[in-house]
Coordinates of C-alpha atoms in Angstrom, one line a residue:
S14 CA 117.6 116.0 121.4
G15 CA 116.6 117.2 117.6
C16 CA 113.3 116.2 118.7
G17 CA 111.2 118.8 119.6
T18 CA 107.4 120.2 119.9
F19 CA 107.4 120.5 116.6
T20 CA 108.5 117.4 114.8
C21 CA 105.9 115.5 117.5
L22 CA 103.2 117.7 116.9
S23 CA 104.1 117.1 113.1
S24 CA 104.2 113.9 113.9
A25 CA 100.9 113.4 115.2
I26 CA 99.2 115.3 112.9
A27 CA 100.1 112.9 110.4
A28 CA 99.0 110.1 112.5
V29 CA 95.3 110.7 112.8
S30 CA 95.7 109.5 109.0
G31 CA 96.1 105.5 111.5
L32 CA 93.4 105.9 113.4
L33 CA 90.9 107.5 111.3
M34 CA 92.2 103.7 109.4
G35 CA 91.1 101.6 112.3
Y36 CA 88.2 103.5 112.8
E37 CA 87.2 102.6 109.3
L38 CA 87.9 99.9 109.7
G39 CA 86.5 98.3 112.6
L40 CA 83.3 100.4 112.1
I41 CA 82.0 98.4 109.5
S42 CA 80.9 95.1 111.5
G43 CA 78.2 97.1 112.8
A44 CA 76.8 99.3 111.1
L45 CA 76.2 97.1 108.1
L46 CA 73.9 95.3 110.5
Q47 CA 71.3 98.1 110.2
I48 CA 72.7 98.4 106.5
S49 CA 72.0 94.8 105.4
S50 CA 68.2 94.9 107.6
I51 CA 67.4 98.4 105.6
L52 CA 68.3 97.3 102.1
A53 CA 67.7 93.6 102.7
L54 CA 71.2 92.3 101.5
S55 CA 71.2 88.4 101.0
C56 CA 75.1 87.3 101.9
K57 CA 76.8 88.0 98.6
E58 CA 75.8 91.5 98.2
Q59 CA 77.3 91.8 101.9
E60 CA 80.5 90.8 100.5
I61 CA 80.7 92.4 98.6
I62 CA 80.3 95.9 100.3
V63 CA 82.7 94.6 102.7
S64 CA 85.3 93.6 100.0
S65 CA 84.5 96.8 98.0
L66 CA 87.1 98.5 100.0
L67 CA 89.9 95.9 99.8
F68 CA 89.4 96.8 96.0
G69 CA 89.8 100.2 96.8
A70 CA 93.1 99.3 99.2
L71 CA 94.3 97.4 96.8
F72 CA 93.9 99.4 94.1
A73 CA 96.1 102.2 95.7
S74 CA 98.4 100.3 97.3
L75 CA 99.3 99.1 93.3
T76 CA 99.7 103.1 92.1
G77 CA 99.9 104.8 95.7
G78 CA 103.6 104.4 95.8
F79 CA 103.8 106.8 92.3
L80 CA 101.9 109.4 93.7
I81 CA 103.8 109.8 96.9
D82 CA 107.5 109.9 95.4
R83 CA 106.6 112.1 92.4
F84 CA 103.7 114.9 94.9
G85 CA 105.9 114.0 98.2
R86 CA 104.0 112.4 101.5
R87 CA 102.5 115.1 102.5
L88 CA 100.1 116.3 99.7
S89 CA 99.7 112.6 99.6
I90 CA 97.9 112.8 103.0
I91 CA 96.3 115.6 102.6
I92 CA 94.6 113.5 99.4
A93 CA 93.7 111.1 101.1
S94 CA 92.1 112.7 104.1
S95 CA 90.1 114.9 101.5
L96 CA 89.4 112.3 99.8
L97 CA 88.0 109.7 102.5
V98 CA 85.4 112.6 104.1
L99 CA 84.1 112.9 100.4
G100 CA 83.8 108.9 100.7
S101 CA 81.8 109.4 104.4
L102 CA 80.3 112.3 102.5
I103 CA 79.0 110.1 99.6
L104 CA 77.6 107.6 101.6
L105 CA 75.5 109.5 103.8
P106 CA 72.6 111.3 102.0
Y107 CA 70.9 107.6 99.9
E108 CA 70.6 104.6 101.4
S109 CA 71.6 102.9 97.9
Y110 CA 73.0 98.9 97.8
E111 CA 75.0 101.0 94.7
I112 CA 76.2 104.0 96.3
L113 CA 77.5 102.3 99.5
I114 CA 79.9 100.0 97.6
V115 CA 81.3 103.4 95.6
G116 CA 81.8 105.5 98.5
R117 CA 83.0 102.2 100.2
I118 CA 85.9 102.1 97.1
A119 CA 87.2 105.6 98.4
I120 CA 87.3 104.7 101.4
G121 CA 89.3 101.9 100.7
I122 CA 92.3 104.4 98.5
S123 CA 92.3 106.7 101.2
I124 CA 93.0 104.2 103.9
S125 CA 95.5 102.7 102.2
L126 CA 97.2 106.1 99.5
S127 CA 97.7 107.3 103.7
S128 CA 99.1 103.8 105.8
I129 CA 102.0 104.1 103.5
A130 CA 102.6 107.9 103.0
T131 CA 101.7 108.4 107.0
C132 CA 104.8 105.5 107.9
V133 CA 107.4 106.8 105.2
Y134 CA 106.6 111.2 106.3
I135 CA 106.4 110.7 110.2
A136 CA 110.1 108.2 109.7
E137 CA 111.7 110.9 107.6
I138 CA 111.3 113.8 110.0
A139 CA 112.0 112.2 113.2
P140 CA 115.4 112.4 114.3
Q141 CA 117.1 108.8 114.3
H142 CA 116.9 108.3 118.2
R143 CA 113.5 108.9 118.2
R144 CA 111.8 107.0 114.9
G145 CA 111.0 103.8 116.7
L146 CA 108.6 105.4 118.6
L147 CA 107.7 107.8 116.5
V148 CA 106.7 105.8 113.9
S149 CA 104.8 104.0 115.9
L150 CA 103.2 106.4 117.7
N151 CA 100.8 105.0 114.0
E152 CA 100.1 101.7 115.1
F153 CA 98.8 102.7 118.2
M154 CA 96.5 105.1 116.6
I155 CA 95.4 102.5 113.8
V156 CA 94.7 100.5 117.2
T157 CA 93.0 103.3 119.2
G158 CA 90.5 104.2 115.9
I159 CA 89.2 100.4 116.5
L160 CA 88.7 100.9 120.1
F161 CA 86.7 103.9 119.4
A162 CA 84.8 101.8 116.6
Y163 CA 83.5 99.2 118.8
I164 CA 81.7 102.4 121.4
S165 CA 80.7 103.6 117.8
N166 CA 79.1 100.3 117.2
Y167 CA 77.5 99.3 120.6
A168 CA 75.7 103.9 121.0
F169 CA 74.5 103.6 117.2
A170 CA 73.7 100.1 117.3
S171 CA 70.1 100.8 118.4
I172 CA 69.1 104.7 117.0
S173 CA 67.4 104.3 113.8
H174 CA 69.6 104.9 111.0
G175 CA 72.5 105.1 113.1
W176 CA 75.4 103.6 110.3
K177 CA 75.2 107.3 109.2
Y178 CA 76.2 108.8 112.4
M179 CA 78.7 106.0 113.1
F180 CA 80.2 106.7 109.0
G181 CA 79.6 110.3 110.1
L182 CA 81.7 110.9 112.5
V183 CA 85.0 110.6 111.1
I184 CA 83.7 114.0 108.4
P185 CA 85.0 116.3 110.7
L186 CA 88.2 114.8 112.1
G187 CA 89.8 113.7 108.7
A188 CA 89.3 117.5 107.3
L189 CA 90.5 119.0 110.6
Q190 CA 93.7 117.2 109.5
A191 CA 94.0 118.4 106.2
I192 CA 93.9 122.0 107.2
A193 CA 96.4 121.1 109.6
M194 CA 98.8 119.3 107.3
Y195 CA 97.9 121.7 104.6
F196 CA 100.9 123.5 107.3
L197 CA 103.4 121.3 108.4
P198 CA 106.6 121.1 106.0
P199 CA 107.2 118.6 103.6
S200 CA 109.6 115.8 103.9
P201 CA 112.6 117.4 104.7
R202 CA 114.2 114.4 102.0
F203 CA 111.5 114.6 100.2
L204 CA 112.9 118.5 99.2
V205 CA 116.5 117.3 99.0
M206 CA 114.9 114.9 95.6
K207 CA 113.5 117.8 94.1
N208 CA 116.8 120.5 94.1
N209 CA 115.4 122.5 97.1
D210 CA 118.4 122.4 98.9
E211 CA 117.6 125.9 100.4
A212 CA 113.8 124.5 101.9
A213 CA 114.9 121.4 102.9
K214 CA 118.0 123.7 105.4
K215 CA 114.8 125.1 106.4
V216 CA 112.4 122.6 107.6
L217 CA 115.3 120.7 109.1
E218 CA 116.8 123.4 111.7
R219 CA 112.8 124.3 112.3
L220 CA 111.8 120.4 113.4
R221 CA 115.3 120.1 114.9
G222 CA 115.0 123.0 116.6
M223 CA 118.3 124.0 116.2
P224 CA 120.1 127.3 114.1
D225 CA 122.4 125.0 111.5
A226 CA 121.4 121.6 109.8
T227 CA 123.7 121.8 107.7
E228 CA 125.2 118.8 109.8
E229 CA 122.3 116.8 108.9
L230 CA 121.5 117.9 105.4
T231 CA 125.1 116.6 102.9
M232 CA 124.5 113.5 105.0
I233 CA 120.6 112.9 103.0
K234 CA 122.4 114.8 100.2
S235 CA 125.2 112.3 100.0
S236 CA 122.4 109.8 100.9
L237 CA 120.3 111.1 98.1
K238 CA 122.5 111.6 95.9
D239 CA 122.6 108.4 93.2
E240 CA 118.7 107.6 94.3
H241 CA 116.1 109.8 92.6
Q242 CA 117.5 108.2 89.3
Y243 CA 116.2 104.0 90.4
S244 CA 114.0 102.8 88.7
F245 CA 111.0 101.1 89.5
L246 CA 112.2 98.2 88.2
D247 CA 115.2 98.3 89.8
L248 CA 113.6 97.5 93.1
L249 CA 113.5 93.5 91.8
R250 CA 117.2 94.5 90.6
S251 CA 120.8 93.1 92.3
K252 CA 121.3 96.6 92.2
N253 CA 122.4 98.4 95.9
N254 CA 120.7 94.7 96.9
M255 CA 117.7 96.1 95.6
R256 CA 116.2 92.5 95.3
A257 CA 116.9 91.6 98.1
R258 CA 114.9 94.4 100.5
I259 CA 112.3 94.0 98.6
L260 CA 112.6 90.2 98.9
V261 CA 112.9 91.2 103.1
G262 CA 110.4 93.3 102.9
L263 CA 107.5 91.0 101.2
A264 CA 107.9 88.0 103.6
L265 CA 108.4 90.6 106.6
V266 CA 104.3 91.8 105.2
F267 CA 103.4 87.0 103.8
F268 CA 104.4 87.0 108.0
V269 CA 101.8 90.2 109.3
Q270 CA 99.1 88.0 107.0
T271 CA 99.8 84.6 107.7
T272 CA 100.6 83.9 112.0
G273 CA 96.7 84.3 111.4
Q274 CA 95.5 86.8 114.2
P275 CA 93.4 89.1 111.3
N276 CA 91.3 85.6 111.6
I277 CA 91.6 84.1 114.5
L278 CA 90.4 88.1 116.1
F279 CA 88.3 88.1 113.5
Y280 CA 85.9 85.1 114.6
A281 CA 87.1 85.6 118.7
S282 CA 83.3 85.7 119.9
T283 CA 82.6 82.8 117.7
V284 CA 85.3 81.1 119.7
L285 CA 85.0 81.5 122.7
K286 CA 81.2 81.2 123.3
S287 CA 82.2 77.7 122.0
V288 CA 84.5 77.2 123.7
G289 CA 81.6 78.1 126.7
F290 CA 81.5 81.6 127.9
Q291 CA 78.1 82.6 127.7
S292 CA 77.0 85.5 125.0
N293 CA 77.7 88.7 127.1
E294 CA 81.2 87.9 128.4
A295 CA 81.5 86.7 124.6
A296 CA 80.3 90.2 122.5
S297 CA 81.9 92.3 125.4
L298 CA 85.3 90.6 125.3
A299 CA 85.5 90.3 121.1
S300 CA 85.0 94.0 120.7
T301 CA 86.0 96.3 122.9
G302 CA 87.9 93.3 125.4
I303 CA 90.2 92.9 122.3
G304 CA 90.9 96.4 121.3
V305 CA 92.0 97.8 124.9
V306 CA 94.3 94.9 125.2
K307 CA 95.8 95.8 121.7
V308 CA 95.6 99.3 122.3
V309 CA 97.3 98.8 125.9
S310 CA 100.2 96.0 124.2
T311 CA 101.3 98.8 122.0
V312 CA 102.2 101.0 124.1
P313 CA 105.4 99.4 125.9
A314 CA 106.6 98.6 122.4
M315 CA 105.5 102.5 121.3
V316 CA 107.7 103.8 123.9
F317 CA 111.0 101.1 124.4
V318 CA 111.6 100.1 120.5
D319 CA 113.3 102.7 120.4
Q320 CA 116.0 101.3 123.8
V321 CA 114.9 97.8 122.4
G322 CA 115.4 98.0 118.9
S323 CA 112.3 96.8 116.4
K324 CA 114.3 93.2 115.8
T325 CA 114.1 92.8 119.8
F326 CA 110.0 93.3 119.2
L327 CA 109.8 91.4 116.6
C328 CA 111.6 87.5 118.1
I329 CA 109.5 88.0 121.6
G330 CA 106.6 88.4 119.2
S331 CA 106.4 86.2 117.1
S332 CA 108.0 83.5 120.4
V333 CA 104.6 84.2 123.2
M334 CA 102.6 83.7 119.1
A335 CA 103.4 80.4 118.6
V336 CA 103.5 79.4 122.7
S337 CA 99.5 80.3 123.2
L338 CA 98.4 79.0 119.3
V339 CA 99.7 75.5 120.2
T340 CA 97.9 75.8 123.0
M341 CA 94.5 77.5 121.9
G342 CA 95.4 74.6 119.7
L343 CA 96.2 71.8 121.9
V344 CA 92.7 73.5 124.4
N345 CA 90.3 73.5 121.2
R346 CA 91.2 69.9 119.9
N347 CA 90.2 68.6 124.0
I348 CA 86.5 70.8 122.6
H349 CA 83.9 69.6 120.5
M350 CA 83.1 72.1 118.0
N351 CA 81.1 72.9 115.1
F352 CA 82.8 75.2 113.5
T353 CA 80.5 76.8 110.0
N354 CA 80.0 78.8 108.2
V355 CA 78.4 81.8 109.4
C356 CA 75.9 82.8 106.4
R357 CA 74.4 79.3 106.3
S358 CA 75.1 78.2 109.9
Q359 CA 74.5 81.7 111.9
S360 CA 71.9 81.8 114.8
P361 CA 70.0 85.2 115.2
E362 CA 71.9 85.3 119.0
D363 CA 75.5 84.5 117.4
F364 CA 74.9 87.5 114.4
F365 CA 74.0 90.2 117.7
L366 CA 76.9 88.7 119.3
K367 CA 79.2 89.4 115.7
R368 CA 78.4 92.6 115.3
P369 CA 81.7 94.6 117.3
G370 CA 83.0 93.1 115.1
N371 CA 86.8 92.1 115.4
F372 CA 90.0 93.3 114.2
T373 CA 94.2 93.2 114.1
V374 CA 96.1 95.6 112.6
T375 CA 98.7 96.8 111.4
N376 CA 98.1 97.0 110.4
G377 CA 97.0 96.3 107.0
S378 CA 94.5 93.4 107.8
L379 CA 90.7 93.8 107.1
K380 CA 89.6 90.8 108.6
D381 CA 86.8 93.3 110.8
L382 CA 85.3 94.1 107.4
F383 CA 83.5 90.4 107.0
A384 CA 82.6 89.9 111.0
G385 CA 78.8 90.3 111.4
M386 CA 78.1 88.8 107.4
A387 CA 75.0 87.0 107.7
S388 CA 72.2 85.9 105.8
T389 CA 69.3 88.1 106.4
E390 CA 66.8 85.1 105.1
R391 CA 69.5 82.8 106.8
L392 CA 67.9 85.7 110.1
S393 CA 64.1 85.2 108.7
L394 CA 64.4 81.6 109.3
D395 CA 66.4 81.4 112.6
V396 CA 63.5 84.1 113.8
Q397 CA 60.8 82.3 112.7
R398 CA 62.1 78.9 114.8
S399 CA 63.4 80.8 117.5
P400 CA 60.0 81.8 120.6
D401 CA 61.6 83.7 122.7
V402 CA 63.1 86.3 119.6
A403 CA 59.4 89.2 119.3
R404 CA 58.7 88.4 115.9
T405 CA 58.1 92.3 115.9
G406 CA 59.9 92.7 111.8
E407 CA 62.8 94.6 114.0
L408 CA 65.2 92.4 115.6
N409 CA 66.7 95.1 118.5
R410 CA 69.7 95.2 120.8
T411 CA 67.3 93.8 124.3
A412 CA 65.5 91.0 122.4
L413 CA 68.4 89.2 120.9
A414 CA 70.2 89.5 124.6
G415 CA 67.4 87.5 125.1
S416 CA 66.8 85.2 123.5
K417 CA 67.6 81.1 124.5
S418 CA 67.1 79.9 121.4
T419 CA 69.8 76.8 120.2
T420 CA 69.2 77.6 116.3
G421 CA 72.9 76.7 115.4
S422 CA 74.6 76.3 118.1
H423 CA 78.3 75.9 118.1
M424 CA 78.6 73.6 121.5
E425 CA 77.1 70.4 121.6
S426 CA 75.7 69.7 124.9
G427 CA 77.5 69.7 127.9
E428 CA 79.2 71.8 130.3
V429 CA 82.6 72.7 128.8
P430 CA 85.3 72.4 131.6
V431 CA 86.6 75.9 133.6
V432 CA 90.1 75.2 133.7
L433 CA 89.7 74.5 128.8
K434 CA 87.7 77.8 129.3
W435 CA 89.7 80.3 131.6
L436 CA 92.7 79.2 130.1
S437 CA 91.5 79.9 126.8
L438 CA 90.1 83.1 127.2
A439 CA 93.9 83.8 128.6
S440 CA 95.4 82.7 124.9
L441 CA 93.5 84.6 123.2
L442 CA 94.9 87.2 124.6
V443 CA 97.9 86.0 124.9
Y444 CA 98.8 86.0 121.0
V445 CA 96.6 89.5 121.0
A446 CA 99.3 90.8 122.8
A447 CA 102.0 89.0 121.1
F448 CA 101.6 90.8 117.3
S449 CA 101.0 94.3 119.0
T450 CA 103.4 94.3 120.2
G451 CA 105.8 92.9 117.7
L452 CA 105.0 92.3 113.9
G453 CA 101.9 94.0 114.5
P454 CA 103.5 98.0 115.0
M455 CA 107.5 96.9 114.5
S456 CA 107.1 95.5 110.8
W457 CA 105.7 98.6 109.4
L458 CA 108.1 100.4 111.0
V459 CA 111.4 98.2 109.9
L460 CA 109.6 98.3 106.4
S461 CA 110.0 102.5 106.4
E462 CA 113.3 102.2 107.2
I463 CA 115.3 99.8 104.5
F464 CA 114.5 100.8 101.7
P465 CA 116.3 104.6 100.0
G466 CA 114.0 107.4 99.4
G467 CA 114.3 108.2 96.4
I468 CA 112.1 104.2 95.8
R469 CA 111.1 104.3 99.6
G470 CA 107.2 105.3 98.4
R471 CA 107.2 103.0 95.3
A472 CA 108.7 100.9 97.9
M473 CA 106.2 100.2 100.6
A474 CA 103.3 100.2 97.6
L475 CA 104.1 97.4 96.7
T476 CA 104.5 95.3 100.1
S477 CA 101.5 96.5 100.8
S478 CA 99.6 95.1 97.9
M479 CA 100.9 92.4 98.7
N480 CA 100.1 92.8 102.5
W481 CA 96.1 93.9 101.3
G482 CA 96.1 91.0 98.4
I483 CA 97.3 88.4 100.8
N484 CA 94.6 90.1 103.1
L485 CA 92.2 89.3 100.6
L486 CA 93.1 85.8 100.0
I487 CA 92.8 84.3 103.2
S488 CA 89.9 85.9 104.2
L489 CA 87.9 84.6 101.4
T490 CA 89.6 81.0 102.4
F491 CA 89.4 80.7 106.0
L492 CA 85.7 79.8 106.5
T493 CA 86.5 76.1 104.8
V494 CA 89.5 75.3 106.0
T495 CA 88.3 76.2 109.0
E496 CA 85.6 73.8 107.4
V497 CA 87.4 71.2 106.5
I498 CA 90.5 71.0 109.1
G499 CA 89.1 72.5 111.5
L500 CA 90.4 75.0 114.2
S501 CA 93.0 73.1 116.0
W502 CA 95.5 72.5 112.8
V503 CA 94.0 75.5 111.5
C504 CA 95.8 77.0 115.2
F505 CA 98.8 74.9 114.8
I506 CA 99.2 76.0 111.1
Y507 CA 99.1 79.3 112.4
T508 CA 102.5 78.1 115.1
I509 CA 104.3 77.1 112.3
M510 CA 104.2 80.8 110.3
S511 CA 104.5 81.6 113.8
L512 CA 107.8 79.5 114.3
A513 CA 108.7 80.4 110.5
S514 CA 108.8 84.3 110.6
L515 CA 110.9 83.9 114.3
A516 CA 113.5 82.1 111.9
F517 CA 113.5 84.7 109.1
V518 CA 113.3 88.0 112.2
I519 CA 116.7 86.2 113.8
V520 CA 118.0 85.3 109.8
F521 CA 117.3 88.2 107.5
I522 CA 115.3 91.3 109.9
P523 CA 118.5 93.6 110.0
E524 CA 118.9 95.1 114.4
T525 CA 118.6 99.7 113.0
K526 CA 118.5 101.4 116.4
G527 CA 120.3 104.1 116.6
C528 CA 120.8 104.4 112.8
S529 CA 120.2 107.3 110.3
L530 CA 118.2 106.0 107.6
E531 CA 120.9 107.0 105.7
Q532 CA 123.2 105.4 108.1
I533 CA 120.8 102.5 107.1
S534 CA 120.8 103.1 103.6
M535 CA 124.9 102.1 102.7
E536 CA 124.4 99.7 105.0
L537 CA 122.5 97.5 103.4
A538 CA 123.7 98.8 99.8
K539 CA 126.5 96.5 100.6

């Protein structure tokens, strides 16, 4: 069938990058609790620590495309894994604010570079009838990594210097991936780009498990004949419809961010507490519960994308997101909420609740990085005012869970109706599932398909940089916007963006199921 064990194994090893990325994105919220206490960090200093990964990722997305196209997808993954190990090693020996920033920047560069290179590598080694499944494997690994990070946050929360264990867990896996990638073949399309046709033929025969891959090699050579001559500026020109292709890619990542899931998930525990869930329920749901929903929801998209098509999943996901967002908005309009800035009105119990962090994937979302940010000074004041929190100098998990403090409460007095409480929960979970089935995995599959091989790395890097940039912008404005217009109107705005996403997909996104990368490129060039 052309998708033998070796192809699947190569894709799985490359997709370990997704597992490492998801873990790094999910763990900072838990690690930051201990770090901020040890170093007595202010809210601004905590924001700088978590934002440093974003700036590293943004830098890599702007420059990584040239590395991927010049030196290859496989080598880029090896470099990214090695940099992740180096960044993690930098963090462990010291308890320094400056060292933390340096280490986080290195990790940000690593996960950004690997996210681009992995999608391109898997897309180029996969047979056309299994490309959707294998590329979506990377998204599945990302959400699995996030779930592992949530579990790690709980496991090491009460251990002295547990944050070092959290950061250190990725070191063996990152090193093993770098070593394993060294023994895997380069992308056959990259080899053709470098005029190494004989090596490309051998790689194809090994990947496809067949004695002669001349036909596929001929198709690749025909498609790539002129593509290696592309320059970066060609992405902005009408040649071979490149301007339209890059605009489609940029619009797609725009909708990934502006449909709001990253921010909604970041504040999942706060939202759920505000609609009547007690602390233990909210904390559990906002961490491992949502992580499990994301993992489970990604599976059907990954398994059936080659039969159903990425465009269909994008349409279904955007439609269901719009319905669930309307429901959330209507529910929140019937519940009086005081949704205020985390850094200014976070109670000790809330601070504990936000420890696990909340994040979407895809890809490319970093809202979990901001989870758990609360002012150390504010915490100290809140603890002094709370008669039920032991004044031992350490906010341990048991004390926080048992706290009856109402300082900074997000709810007015009175019980929230049970129907509204459970309707809010159900709509949030459906929203998470819809994103994890549609925009989450499918956007990056489409992006890995619509650009010519000669410029695919640079095109992916450009769309990735927009993804990280919008991610950062929205993260820094979400609290302000929510305070001004209220969470219900934020949900309604996200509903409009979901419907706009649906219309965009219907009109502009091509259906690529069952087509080779060369067929897709030739069709889109018309």
